[in-house]
Short mmCIF file of C-alpha atoms and ligand atoms in Angstrom, two decimals:
data_model
loop_
_atom_site.label_atom_id
_atom_site.label_comp_id
_atom_site.label_asym_id
_atom_site.label_seq_id
_atom_site.Cartn_x
_atom_site.Cartn_y
_atom_site.Cartn_z
CA MET Y 242 -96.49 260.66 236.13
CA THR Y 243 -94.17 259.46 233.08
CA THR Y 244 -94.05 259.92 229.86
CA GLU Y 245 -94.90 256.73 227.52
CA LEU Y 246 -91.10 255.82 226.24
CA THR Y 247 -91.17 253.55 222.38
CA VAL Y 248 -87.23 252.41 222.08
CA ILE Y 249 -86.49 251.75 218.21
CA VAL Y 250 -84.42 249.67 217.30
CA LEU Y 251 -82.25 249.62 213.73
CA ALA Y 252 -80.92 246.52 212.39
CA ALA Y 253 -81.73 246.27 208.67
CA GLY Y 254 -78.42 246.98 207.33
CA GLY Y 255 -76.01 243.92 205.87
CA GLY Y 256 -73.21 244.25 207.42
CA THR Y 257 -70.50 243.53 204.67
CA ARG Y 258 -66.98 244.56 206.29
CA MET Y 259 -67.12 240.88 208.02
CA LYS Y 260 -67.70 239.37 205.77
CA SER Y 261 -69.67 236.84 207.51
CA LYS Y 262 -73.01 234.10 206.66
CA THR Y 263 -74.04 235.73 210.02
CA MET Y 264 -75.21 239.03 210.13
CA LYS Y 265 -73.52 241.57 211.75
CA VAL Y 266 -75.52 242.27 215.18
CA LEU Y 267 -75.83 238.75 215.82
CA HIS Y 268 -71.90 238.12 216.29
CA PRO Y 269 -71.14 237.95 220.46
CA ILE Y 270 -68.98 239.34 222.26
CA ALA Y 271 -69.47 238.75 225.52
CA GLY Y 272 -71.00 236.16 225.00
CA ARG Y 273 -74.39 238.00 223.63
CA THR Y 274 -75.05 239.32 220.35
CA MET Y 275 -74.05 242.58 219.70
CA ILE Y 276 -77.99 243.30 219.56
CA GLY Y 277 -78.20 241.61 222.27
CA HIS Y 278 -76.77 243.71 225.05
CA VAL Y 279 -78.09 247.01 222.88
CA LEU Y 280 -82.05 244.87 223.64
CA ALA Y 281 -80.65 244.97 227.54
CA ALA Y 282 -79.66 248.31 227.48
CA ALA Y 283 -82.97 249.62 226.03
CA ARG Y 284 -84.83 247.24 228.67
CA ALA Y 285 -83.02 248.89 231.14
CA THR Y 286 -85.53 252.00 229.47
CA GLY Y 287 -88.69 250.46 230.42
CA PRO Y 288 -89.93 250.94 228.15
CA GLU Y 289 -93.88 250.69 227.15
CA ARG Y 290 -92.24 249.32 223.52
CA ILE Y 291 -89.83 247.74 221.83
CA VAL Y 292 -89.44 248.13 217.87
CA ALA Y 293 -86.73 246.00 215.63
CA VAL Y 294 -86.31 247.08 212.38
CA VAL Y 295 -84.75 243.45 210.63
CA GLY Y 296 -83.87 243.00 207.36
CA HIS Y 297 -81.25 241.73 205.97
CA GLN Y 298 -81.07 238.15 206.98
CA ARG Y 299 -83.84 238.84 208.62
CA GLU Y 300 -85.09 235.29 209.97
CA GLN Y 301 -81.48 234.75 211.68
CA VAL Y 302 -82.40 238.19 213.50
CA GLU Y 303 -86.35 238.15 214.04
CA ALA Y 304 -86.10 235.11 215.93
CA HIS Y 305 -82.99 235.18 217.91
CA ILE Y 306 -84.42 239.23 218.41
CA LEU Y 307 -87.56 237.52 220.02
CA SER Y 308 -85.48 234.83 221.48
CA ARG Y 309 -84.16 237.71 224.07
CA GLU Y 310 -87.28 239.77 223.66
CA PRO Y 311 -90.50 238.78 222.88
CA ASN Y 312 -92.58 240.82 222.92
CA ALA Y 313 -90.20 243.21 220.03
CA VAL Y 314 -92.76 244.40 218.04
CA LEU Y 315 -90.61 243.74 214.25
CA ALA Y 316 -90.64 245.93 211.54
CA VAL Y 317 -89.79 245.41 207.59
CA GLN Y 318 -87.49 246.98 206.08
CA GLU Y 319 -86.84 245.33 202.59
CA GLU Y 320 -84.28 247.44 201.01
CA GLN Y 321 -81.72 250.27 203.45
CA LEU Y 322 -82.56 253.50 201.83
CA GLY Y 323 -81.53 255.22 205.28
CA THR Y 324 -82.10 256.00 208.81
CA GLY Y 325 -84.85 257.51 208.40
CA HIS Y 326 -87.27 255.39 205.91
CA ALA Y 327 -85.79 252.75 208.91
CA VAL Y 328 -87.61 254.36 211.14
CA ARG Y 329 -91.03 255.26 209.18
CA MET Y 330 -90.95 251.30 209.08
CA ALA Y 331 -90.89 251.18 212.69
CA VAL Y 332 -93.17 253.53 212.95
CA GLU Y 333 -95.36 252.23 210.47
CA ALA Y 334 -95.16 248.82 212.06
CA ALA Y 335 -95.61 249.69 216.09
CA GLU Y 336 -99.27 250.53 215.30
CA ARG Y 337 -99.24 253.52 217.77
CA MET Y 338 -97.19 255.47 219.04
CA SER Y 339 -96.85 259.04 222.23
CA GLY Y 340 -94.17 260.01 224.64
CA THR Y 341 -90.46 259.86 223.39
CA VAL Y 342 -89.48 258.33 221.23
CA LEU Y 343 -85.68 256.67 221.75
CA VAL Y 344 -83.66 255.81 218.41
CA ALA Y 345 -80.22 253.50 218.50
CA TYR Y 346 -78.19 250.87 216.64
CA GLY Y 347 -77.69 247.78 216.20
CA ASP Y 348 -74.61 247.41 216.75
CA THR Y 349 -73.69 248.71 219.53
CA PRO Y 350 -72.33 246.19 222.30
CA LEU Y 351 -71.14 248.47 224.29
CA LEU Y 352 -74.29 251.44 225.50
CA THR Y 353 -75.74 250.58 228.24
CA GLY Y 354 -78.91 251.01 229.87
CA ALA Y 355 -77.74 254.04 233.33
CA SER Y 356 -76.45 256.26 229.24
CA LEU Y 357 -79.35 255.85 227.47
CA ARG Y 358 -81.88 256.57 231.17
CA TRP Y 359 -79.87 259.37 231.62
CA PHE Y 360 -80.88 260.51 228.05
CA VAL Y 361 -83.81 260.41 227.53
CA ALA Y 362 -84.38 262.18 231.03
CA GLU Y 363 -81.89 265.11 229.18
CA HIS Y 364 -84.53 265.34 226.11
CA GLU Y 365 -87.95 265.11 228.38
CA ALA Y 366 -85.92 267.46 230.66
CA SER Y 367 -86.11 270.12 227.74
CA GLN Y 368 -89.41 269.49 226.02
CA GLY Y 369 -87.82 269.75 223.00
CA ALA Y 370 -88.42 267.91 219.29
CA VAL Y 371 -85.39 266.09 218.77
CA SER Y 372 -82.17 265.71 221.28
CA ILE Y 373 -79.35 263.94 219.78
CA LEU Y 374 -77.34 261.90 222.35
CA SER Y 375 -73.90 263.18 221.35
CA GLY Y 376 -70.12 263.01 221.42
CA ILE Y 377 -66.63 264.90 221.23
CA VAL Y 378 -64.05 262.89 218.94
CA ASP Y 379 -60.94 263.88 217.51
CA ASP Y 380 -61.22 262.45 214.63
CA PRO Y 381 -64.76 263.15 213.64
CA PHE Y 382 -64.38 261.24 210.22
CA GLY Y 383 -67.62 259.45 209.10
CA TYR Y 384 -69.49 260.77 211.48
CA GLY Y 385 -72.96 262.99 211.33
CA ARG Y 386 -71.52 266.41 213.08
CA VAL Y 387 -73.67 269.17 215.18
CA LEU Y 388 -73.69 271.81 213.31
CA ARG Y 389 -75.37 275.05 216.99
CA ASN Y 390 -74.67 279.09 215.56
CA ASP Y 391 -72.65 281.38 217.59
CA GLU Y 392 -75.63 281.64 220.44
CA GLY Y 393 -74.26 277.38 220.76
CA ASP Y 394 -77.81 276.06 220.14
CA VAL Y 395 -78.02 273.29 217.77
CA GLU Y 396 -78.46 273.82 213.84
CA ALA Y 397 -78.34 270.63 212.58
CA ILE Y 398 -76.87 267.88 211.31
CA VAL Y 399 -74.70 267.45 208.48
CA GLU Y 400 -73.37 263.61 207.26
CA GLU Y 401 -69.18 263.88 206.32
CA LYS Y 402 -70.45 263.36 202.63
CA ASP Y 403 -72.21 266.37 202.26
CA ALA Y 404 -70.44 268.65 204.79
CA SER Y 405 -68.89 271.10 203.51
CA GLU Y 406 -64.93 271.91 204.59
CA ALA Y 407 -65.41 274.12 207.46
CA GLN Y 408 -68.46 271.53 208.45
CA ARG Y 409 -65.13 268.97 208.56
CA GLU Y 410 -63.66 270.52 211.37
CA VAL Y 411 -66.61 270.63 213.76
CA ARG Y 412 -65.48 267.17 216.10
CA GLU Y 413 -68.47 267.48 218.11
CA ILE Y 414 -70.35 264.50 215.82
CA ASN Y 415 -73.61 262.28 216.16
CA SER Y 416 -73.35 258.93 218.40
CA GLY Y 417 -76.61 258.22 216.04
CA ILE Y 418 -78.97 257.81 219.24
CA LEU Y 419 -81.88 260.13 219.12
CA ALA Y 420 -84.85 261.08 221.57
CA PHE Y 421 -87.44 262.37 219.48
CA ASP Y 422 -90.52 264.27 221.41
CA ALA Y 423 -93.06 261.27 219.15
CA GLU Y 424 -95.99 264.02 217.97
CA PHE Y 425 -93.32 266.02 215.87
CA LEU Y 426 -91.38 262.68 214.46
CA LEU Y 427 -94.84 261.67 213.12
CA GLY Y 428 -94.69 264.70 210.86
CA ALA Y 429 -91.80 265.44 210.42
CA LEU Y 430 -91.05 261.46 208.97
CA PRO Y 431 -92.76 261.91 205.38
CA ARG Y 432 -90.97 265.17 205.51
CA ILE Y 433 -87.28 264.20 204.72
CA GLY Y 434 -85.86 264.04 201.73
CA ASN Y 435 -83.00 261.29 199.66
CA ASP Y 436 -81.83 264.73 197.44
CA ASN Y 437 -78.62 264.12 199.11
CA ALA Y 438 -74.76 262.12 198.27
CA LYS Y 439 -75.96 259.38 199.56
CA GLY Y 440 -79.76 259.32 198.22
CA GLU Y 441 -81.13 257.91 201.68
CA TYR Y 442 -83.33 259.40 204.01
CA TYR Y 443 -81.11 260.62 206.43
CA LEU Y 444 -83.38 260.65 209.96
CA THR Y 445 -80.86 263.83 211.05
CA ASP Y 446 -82.48 265.95 208.97
CA ALA Y 447 -85.57 265.42 211.86
CA ILE Y 448 -82.46 268.63 213.16
CA ALA Y 449 -83.12 271.42 210.70
CA ILE Y 450 -86.72 270.65 210.22
CA ALA Y 451 -87.83 270.87 213.98
CA ARG Y 452 -85.39 274.53 213.66
CA GLN Y 453 -87.57 275.86 210.25
CA ASP Y 454 -90.55 274.96 212.74
CA GLY Y 455 -88.63 276.77 215.44
CA LEU Y 456 -88.56 274.15 218.03
CA THR Y 457 -85.80 272.88 221.50
CA VAL Y 458 -82.97 271.32 219.38
CA GLY Y 459 -80.89 269.60 221.65
CA ALA Y 460 -77.59 268.29 221.68
CA TYR Y 461 -76.59 266.39 224.41
CA PRO Y 462 -72.75 264.91 224.65
CA ILE Y 463 -71.48 262.09 225.94
CA ASP Y 464 -68.31 261.11 228.26
CA ASP Y 465 -68.06 257.90 227.31
CA VAL Y 466 -68.29 258.00 223.43
CA MET Y 467 -67.24 254.82 222.43
CA GLN Y 468 -70.38 253.36 224.40
CA THR Y 469 -71.96 254.17 221.23
CA GLU Y 470 -69.37 252.73 218.40
CA GLY Y 471 -70.85 250.60 216.43
CA VAL Y 472 -68.62 247.63 215.35
CA ASN Y 473 -68.52 246.82 211.34
CA ASP Y 474 -65.35 244.56 210.71
CA ARG Y 475 -63.90 241.54 212.52
CA ALA Y 476 -61.38 244.13 213.87
CA GLN Y 477 -63.98 246.20 215.80
CA LEU Y 478 -64.98 243.87 217.27
CA ALA Y 479 -62.30 242.11 218.82
CA LYS Y 480 -61.27 245.81 220.54
CA MET Y 481 -64.84 246.61 221.36
CA GLY Y 482 -64.97 243.13 222.94
CA ALA Y 483 -61.76 243.39 225.02
CA GLU Y 484 -63.51 247.05 225.84
CA LEU Y 485 -66.15 245.62 227.40
CA ASN Y 486 -63.98 243.29 228.91
CA ARG Y 487 -62.52 245.56 230.12
CA ARG Y 488 -65.32 246.79 231.50
CA ILE Y 489 -66.45 244.12 233.34
CA VAL Y 490 -63.33 242.47 235.12
CA GLU Y 491 -63.45 245.86 236.46
CA GLY Y 492 -66.38 245.88 237.74
CA TRP Y 493 -66.06 242.53 239.49
CA MET Y 494 -62.65 243.93 240.76
CA GLN Y 495 -64.69 246.77 241.97
CA SER Y 496 -67.38 244.98 243.84
CA GLY Y 497 -64.92 242.89 245.61
CA VAL Y 498 -63.63 239.63 243.32
CA THR Y 499 -59.52 239.21 243.76
CA VAL Y 500 -58.36 239.03 239.41
CA MET Y 501 -54.61 238.27 239.46
CA ASP Y 502 -54.22 238.98 235.25
CA PRO Y 503 -56.96 241.18 234.10
CA ALA Y 504 -55.80 241.02 230.83
CA THR Y 505 -56.40 237.37 230.77
CA THR Y 506 -59.18 236.82 232.09
CA TRP Y 507 -62.72 237.11 230.31
CA ILE Y 508 -65.60 237.33 231.78
CA ASP Y 509 -68.96 237.86 230.53
CA ALA Y 510 -71.72 240.43 230.77
CA ASP Y 511 -74.10 237.21 232.47
CA VAL Y 512 -72.20 235.84 234.48
CA VAL Y 513 -72.10 236.70 238.44
CA LEU Y 514 -69.47 236.40 241.49
CA ALA Y 515 -69.47 236.57 244.99
CA GLN Y 516 -67.34 238.56 246.72
CA ASP Y 517 -64.12 237.22 248.03
CA VAL Y 518 -64.19 234.97 245.08
CA THR Y 519 -60.76 234.23 243.45
CA ILE Y 520 -59.67 234.22 239.69
CA LEU Y 521 -56.52 233.45 238.80
CA PRO Y 522 -54.76 234.56 235.40
CA GLY Y 523 -55.94 232.67 231.92
CA VAL Y 524 -60.12 231.84 232.78
CA GLN Y 525 -62.48 232.48 230.74
CA LEU Y 526 -66.22 232.61 232.58
CA LEU Y 527 -68.44 232.53 230.15
CA GLY Y 528 -72.38 232.16 229.91
CA ALA Y 529 -74.82 232.25 232.53
CA THR Y 530 -71.95 230.71 234.72
CA LYS Y 531 -71.91 231.73 238.48
CA ILE Y 532 -69.06 231.77 241.20
CA GLY Y 533 -69.40 231.67 245.10
CA GLU Y 534 -68.05 233.41 248.51
CA ASP Y 535 -64.52 232.16 248.23
CA ALA Y 536 -63.90 230.18 245.40
CA VAL Y 537 -61.14 230.23 243.79
CA ILE Y 538 -60.58 229.44 240.52
CA GLY Y 539 -57.55 228.79 237.97
CA PRO Y 540 -54.93 229.03 236.39
CA ASP Y 541 -55.96 227.98 233.06
CA SER Y 542 -60.12 227.21 233.19
CA THR Y 543 -63.05 228.11 231.03
CA LEU Y 544 -66.41 227.28 232.39
CA LYS Y 545 -69.81 227.92 230.65
CA ASP Y 546 -72.66 227.71 232.48
CA CYS Y 547 -71.52 227.03 235.83
CA GLU Y 548 -72.80 227.22 238.91
CA ILE Y 549 -69.27 225.99 241.37
CA GLY Y 550 -70.00 226.72 245.10
CA ALA Y 551 -68.70 229.04 247.52
CA GLY Y 552 -64.74 227.85 248.32
CA ALA Y 553 -65.25 225.76 246.15
CA ARG Y 554 -60.91 225.31 244.06
CA VAL Y 555 -60.95 224.75 240.70
CA VAL Y 556 -57.27 224.43 238.45
CA ARG Y 557 -56.74 224.13 235.16
CA THR Y 558 -60.31 222.64 234.50
CA HIS Y 559 -63.08 222.54 231.57
CA GLY Y 560 -66.54 222.84 231.97
CA GLU Y 561 -69.69 223.61 230.64
CA LEU Y 562 -73.34 223.33 232.63
CA ALA Y 563 -71.61 221.90 236.16
CA VAL Y 564 -72.64 222.21 239.08
CA ILE Y 565 -69.85 222.35 242.52
CA GLY Y 566 -71.10 221.98 245.58
CA ALA Y 567 -69.15 224.29 248.36
CA GLU Y 568 -65.37 223.42 249.71
CA ALA Y 569 -65.28 221.54 246.35
CA ASN Y 570 -62.50 220.04 244.96
CA VAL Y 571 -62.10 220.20 240.65
CA GLY Y 572 -59.42 219.76 238.71
CA PRO Y 573 -56.21 219.99 237.57
CA PHE Y 574 -56.73 218.52 234.11
CA SER Y 575 -60.83 217.38 234.57
CA PHE Y 576 -63.34 218.42 232.11
CA LEU Y 577 -66.30 218.56 233.49
CA ARG Y 578 -69.33 217.84 230.67
CA PRO Y 579 -72.85 219.06 230.59
CA GLY Y 580 -75.00 216.87 233.25
CA THR Y 581 -71.97 216.66 236.57
CA GLU Y 582 -72.87 217.82 240.28
CA LEU Y 583 -70.25 217.29 242.64
CA GLY Y 584 -71.80 217.88 246.47
CA ALA Y 585 -70.34 219.56 248.51
CA GLY Y 586 -66.20 218.57 249.91
CA GLY Y 587 -66.44 216.66 246.45
CA LYS Y 588 -63.05 215.57 244.70
CA ILE Y 589 -62.91 215.50 240.25
CA GLY Y 590 -59.13 215.06 240.32
CA GLY Y 591 -57.00 215.00 237.47
CA PHE Y 592 -57.47 214.02 234.29
CA VAL Y 593 -60.45 212.56 235.78
CA GLU Y 594 -64.54 213.46 232.29
CA THR Y 595 -67.67 213.38 233.63
CA LYS Y 596 -70.66 213.48 232.35
CA ASN Y 597 -74.39 213.16 233.34
CA ALA Y 598 -72.99 211.98 236.41
CA THR Y 599 -74.35 213.16 240.42
CA ILE Y 600 -71.21 212.80 242.70
CA GLY Y 601 -72.03 212.66 246.46
CA ASP Y 602 -71.61 215.17 249.05
CA GLY Y 603 -67.96 214.41 250.27
CA ALA Y 604 -67.48 211.68 247.01
CA LYS Y 605 -64.27 211.91 245.53
CA VAL Y 606 -63.56 210.47 241.79
CA PRO Y 607 -59.19 211.35 242.33
CA HIS Y 608 -57.66 210.39 239.09
CA LEU Y 609 -57.39 209.09 235.80
CA SER Y 610 -61.23 207.64 234.95
CA TYR Y 611 -64.56 208.63 232.66
CA VAL Y 612 -67.42 208.90 234.62
CA GLY Y 613 -70.56 209.36 232.55
CA ASP Y 614 -74.98 208.09 233.25
CA ALA Y 615 -73.27 207.68 237.01
CA GLU Y 616 -74.57 208.68 239.97
CA ILE Y 617 -72.22 208.25 243.53
CA GLY Y 618 -73.37 208.40 247.39
CA GLU Y 619 -72.27 210.06 249.96
CA GLY Y 620 -68.58 209.83 250.83
CA THR Y 621 -67.67 207.21 248.73
CA ASN Y 622 -64.03 206.58 246.84
CA ILE Y 623 -63.40 205.61 243.44
CA GLY Y 624 -59.66 204.19 242.18
CA ALA Y 625 -57.95 205.62 240.60
CA GLY Y 626 -57.75 204.87 236.32
CA THR Y 627 -62.09 203.72 237.07
CA ILE Y 628 -64.12 203.67 234.01
CA PHE Y 629 -67.70 204.00 234.39
CA ALA Y 630 -68.63 202.36 231.10
CA ASN Y 631 -72.06 204.09 229.93
CA TYR Y 632 -72.81 202.43 225.64
CA ASP Y 633 -73.37 199.15 224.96
CA GLY Y 634 -72.57 200.75 221.41
CA VAL Y 635 -76.56 201.42 220.67
CA GLN Y 636 -77.12 202.61 223.46
CA LYS Y 637 -76.82 204.59 227.06
CA HIS Y 638 -76.77 202.68 230.13
CA ARG Y 639 -76.65 204.00 234.49
CA THR Y 640 -74.49 202.91 237.03
CA LYS Y 641 -75.30 203.93 240.57
CA ILE Y 642 -72.92 203.49 243.19
CA GLY Y 643 -73.78 204.28 247.07
CA LYS Y 644 -72.35 205.69 249.82
CA HIS Y 645 -69.67 205.06 251.19
CA ALA Y 646 -69.24 202.30 248.62
CA LYS Y 647 -64.98 201.91 248.23
CA THR Y 648 -64.02 201.02 244.55
CA ALA Y 649 -60.18 200.11 243.91
CA SER Y 650 -58.39 201.23 240.98
CA ASN Y 651 -58.89 200.18 237.50
CA ASN Y 652 -62.02 198.99 237.49
CA THR Y 653 -64.68 199.03 234.26
CA PHE Y 654 -68.26 199.40 235.41
CA VAL Y 655 -70.37 198.23 232.77
CA ALA Y 656 -73.90 199.35 232.86
CA PRO Y 657 -77.00 198.97 233.78
CA VAL Y 658 -74.98 198.14 237.06
CA GLU Y 659 -75.70 198.66 241.01
CA VAL Y 660 -72.75 198.80 243.58
CA GLY Y 661 -74.80 198.98 246.79
CA ASP Y 662 -73.22 200.82 250.07
CA GLY Y 663 -70.85 200.89 251.65
CA ALA Y 664 -69.34 198.02 249.36
CA GLY Y 665 -66.56 197.69 247.52
CA THR Y 666 -64.06 195.95 244.58
CA GLY Y 667 -61.44 194.01 244.16
CA ALA Y 668 -58.92 196.47 242.19
CA GLY Y 669 -58.67 195.47 238.39
CA THR Y 670 -62.75 194.39 238.87
CA VAL Y 671 -65.25 194.55 236.21
CA VAL Y 672 -68.51 195.21 237.17
CA ARG Y 673 -71.15 193.76 235.39
CA ARG Y 674 -73.11 192.55 238.36
CA ASP Y 675 -74.71 194.17 240.67
CA VAL Y 676 -72.91 194.04 243.85
CA PRO Y 677 -75.03 194.07 247.42
CA PRO Y 678 -74.36 196.20 250.08
CA GLY Y 679 -71.73 195.11 252.69
CA ALA Y 680 -70.37 192.95 249.68
CA LEU Y 681 -66.69 192.80 247.87
CA ALA Y 682 -66.31 192.28 244.36
CA VAL Y 683 -63.29 190.80 242.42
CA SER Y 684 -64.19 189.44 239.33
CA SER Y 685 -59.94 188.47 237.90
CA GLY Y 686 -59.00 184.25 238.55
CA PRO Y 687 -55.97 184.10 240.29
CA GLN Y 688 -52.90 185.03 239.72
CA ARG Y 689 -50.81 182.20 237.65
CA ASN Y 690 -47.08 182.60 237.94
CA ILE Y 691 -45.73 180.96 234.40
CA GLU Y 692 -41.42 180.67 235.44
CA GLY Y 693 -38.89 181.43 233.03
CA TRP Y 694 -41.66 181.97 230.37
CA ALA Y 695 -39.51 185.25 229.60
CA GLN Y 696 -36.10 183.52 229.36
CA SER Y 697 -38.24 180.34 226.63
CA LYS Y 698 -40.26 182.82 224.86
CA ARG Y 699 -38.02 186.50 224.03
CA ALA Y 700 -34.54 184.19 224.06
CA GLY Y 701 -31.41 187.23 223.41
CA THR Y 702 -33.65 189.34 223.71
CA ALA Y 703 -32.79 192.64 226.83
CA GLN Y 704 -35.66 190.93 228.90
CA ALA Y 705 -34.96 187.53 228.86
CA GLU Y 706 -31.41 188.45 229.97
CA ALA Y 707 -32.81 190.81 232.64
CA ALA Y 708 -34.49 188.07 234.40
CA ALA Y 709 -31.67 185.00 233.76
CA ALA Y 710 -29.62 187.75 236.41
CA ALA Y 711 -32.32 188.17 238.35
CA ALA Y 712 -32.96 184.03 238.40
CA ASP Y 713 -29.21 183.08 239.07
CA GLU Y 714 -29.05 185.56 241.90
CA ARG Y 715 -32.14 184.06 243.57
CA ASP Y 716 -30.27 180.91 243.12
CA VAL Y 717 -27.39 182.01 245.32
CA SER Y 718 -28.92 183.81 247.37
CA HIS Y 719 -31.30 180.86 248.27
CA GLU Y 720 -27.59 178.52 248.75
CA ARG Y 721 -27.44 181.40 250.99
CA THR Y 722 -30.05 180.91 253.27
CA GLU Y 723 -29.68 177.45 252.93
CA LEU Y 724 -26.73 177.49 253.93
CA GLY Y 725 -27.18 179.90 257.08
CA ASN Y 726 -25.20 182.19 256.17
CA PRO Y 727 -26.32 185.13 257.86
CA GLY Y 728 -24.82 188.02 255.45
C1 UD1 F 145 -75.71 257.36 210.69
C2 UD1 F 145 -75.57 258.79 211.13
C3 UD1 F 145 -74.92 259.97 211.51
C4 UD1 F 145 -73.83 259.14 213.02
C5 UD1 F 145 -73.92 257.59 212.22
C6 UD1 F 145 -73.19 257.42 214.18
C7 UD1 F 145 -78.05 259.28 209.37
C8 UD1 F 145 -78.12 259.58 208.04
N1 UD1 F 145 -76.51 259.20 209.76
O1 UD1 F 145 -74.62 257.40 210.03
O2 UD1 F 145 -75.23 260.65 211.36
O3 UD1 F 145 -73.05 260.12 213.31
O4 UD1 F 145 -74.57 256.96 212.19
O5 UD1 F 145 -73.10 255.80 213.52
O6 UD1 F 145 -78.51 258.55 210.66
N2 UD1 F 145 -79.84 250.99 208.68
C9 UD1 F 145 -80.91 250.43 209.32
N3 UD1 F 145 -81.47 250.66 207.42
C10 UD1 F 145 -81.15 251.85 206.66
C11 UD1 F 145 -79.66 253.01 206.98
C12 UD1 F 145 -79.17 251.87 209.20
O7 UD1 F 145 -81.43 249.92 209.87
O8 UD1 F 145 -81.85 251.93 205.62
C13 UD1 F 145 -79.74 250.94 210.22
C14 UD1 F 145 -77.79 250.19 209.70
O9 UD1 F 145 -78.04 248.92 210.35
C15 UD1 F 145 -76.68 250.43 211.72
C16 UD1 F 145 -77.54 252.22 211.31
O10 UD1 F 145 -78.67 252.32 211.07
O11 UD1 F 145 -77.66 250.00 212.38
C17 UD1 F 145 -76.84 252.89 211.05
O12 UD1 F 145 -76.70 252.74 209.04
P1 UD1 F 145 -75.46 253.38 208.50
O13 UD1 F 145 -75.68 253.37 207.43
O14 UD1 F 145 -73.91 252.86 209.21
O15 UD1 F 145 -75.06 255.66 209.04
P2 UD1 F 145 -74.25 256.25 208.87
O16 UD1 F 145 -74.00 256.43 208.03
O17 UD1 F 145 -73.39 255.25 209.76
CA1 CA F 146 -72.59 252.89 210.74
#
């Protein structure tokens, strides 16, 4: 039989050292908020309930927590009177608790579900009243120290400010993550006082209380102490962000992704990569981006919430909410805006911007174009420098181009307009009316040359001189031709 588990996440503190209008635990790391990482780790323990203790800027924090964990119980701690008081608020908010209660903090973004599962298993196997997830560190400054007796049994946790010289030498620290037998916790909380250096209700006093009652207490050092490290300022935010990214990139390399330059590759926690993906230097894969097998991304590309098909090639591209088909080609210098869908084997080429555009299998928009609010059929080729004029100044309209159409360079499609299957256009055409299937649309009138224009209207300029010289040259060669001169 498995023991019922409750996870309490403490997130009421202000985080003033972030110097931010955004609450500390809502700052993002690897595409999730800090508390988002902790909630994911909590979820991975398969708990009966998750209770989050909120206080500072609680409207913001509560809404975010519920967006990630709709069933979370929210406990409000109006004043931050200490971790013991915070857990008391959690116990009061959750109507009942039995089995095991795990306490964690909302600002430890590297924490994994696997570590929490291991710790809970150790705690439950010990049948103790309290277990401490501890760590052995070189610089224990600021942490609560784990005090053991001569037999090595845990006696208490003493906080930095309350510790003696000798106690401060102890290098085994309290990570802050504690596991309790629920029944013991409920009885111990009211017995915790605030007669200490900070005048706070220390949750850590529960350890000495358990010992007074003759109950078992254990401390389990975690090898990977960084997992329990909190973020208090922006320098730590960057340090932990880089470390989490290093771990994520390393993990993908272990599962068969080639990363040419891990130092310039950023991959968010929720990104999914298939085997044999290759990532070239300077790539950011963000949000819920998914990359298919054998695709090559980069160099220098940012893809957020994009889906890239197997074998596709994406070079120097900025994309958001775009879907790229298998074996398709994108870039260099392409801007894929939301709603871009490129079919298998298609192409979005250099200096092309797309938005709300469905481009069919094998269809190509190779050069210097804007494709907005459009549907382009399979096998169609759009000429260089084409603009899909989707906006009439008031409303957006759609353009539909059929299959296997060939439109020429420098066209403007004035939406709403439709071009039929197999149709074509001439260079420079402004397409304002529908083009039937198979028709060729041309809109510019016949070309008219006004002879000698430069010489008469730009007299005295280099342009006029060049024109005059070319005209003389032409006259001479005409005379030669007329005389039948072969040279
Ligand atoms: C706490 C531990 C210490 C441990 C350290 C690890 C206690 C008394 N001390 O110290 O042993 O080594 O964490 O980082 O538990 N919080 C609330 N409400 C409160 C107080 C705190 O929600 O009233 C939250 C904070 O937002 C924070 C966490 O609890 O996420 C820890 O609080 P903090 O004040 O930073 O505790 P420390 O002094 O670091
Ligand atoms: Ca802290």
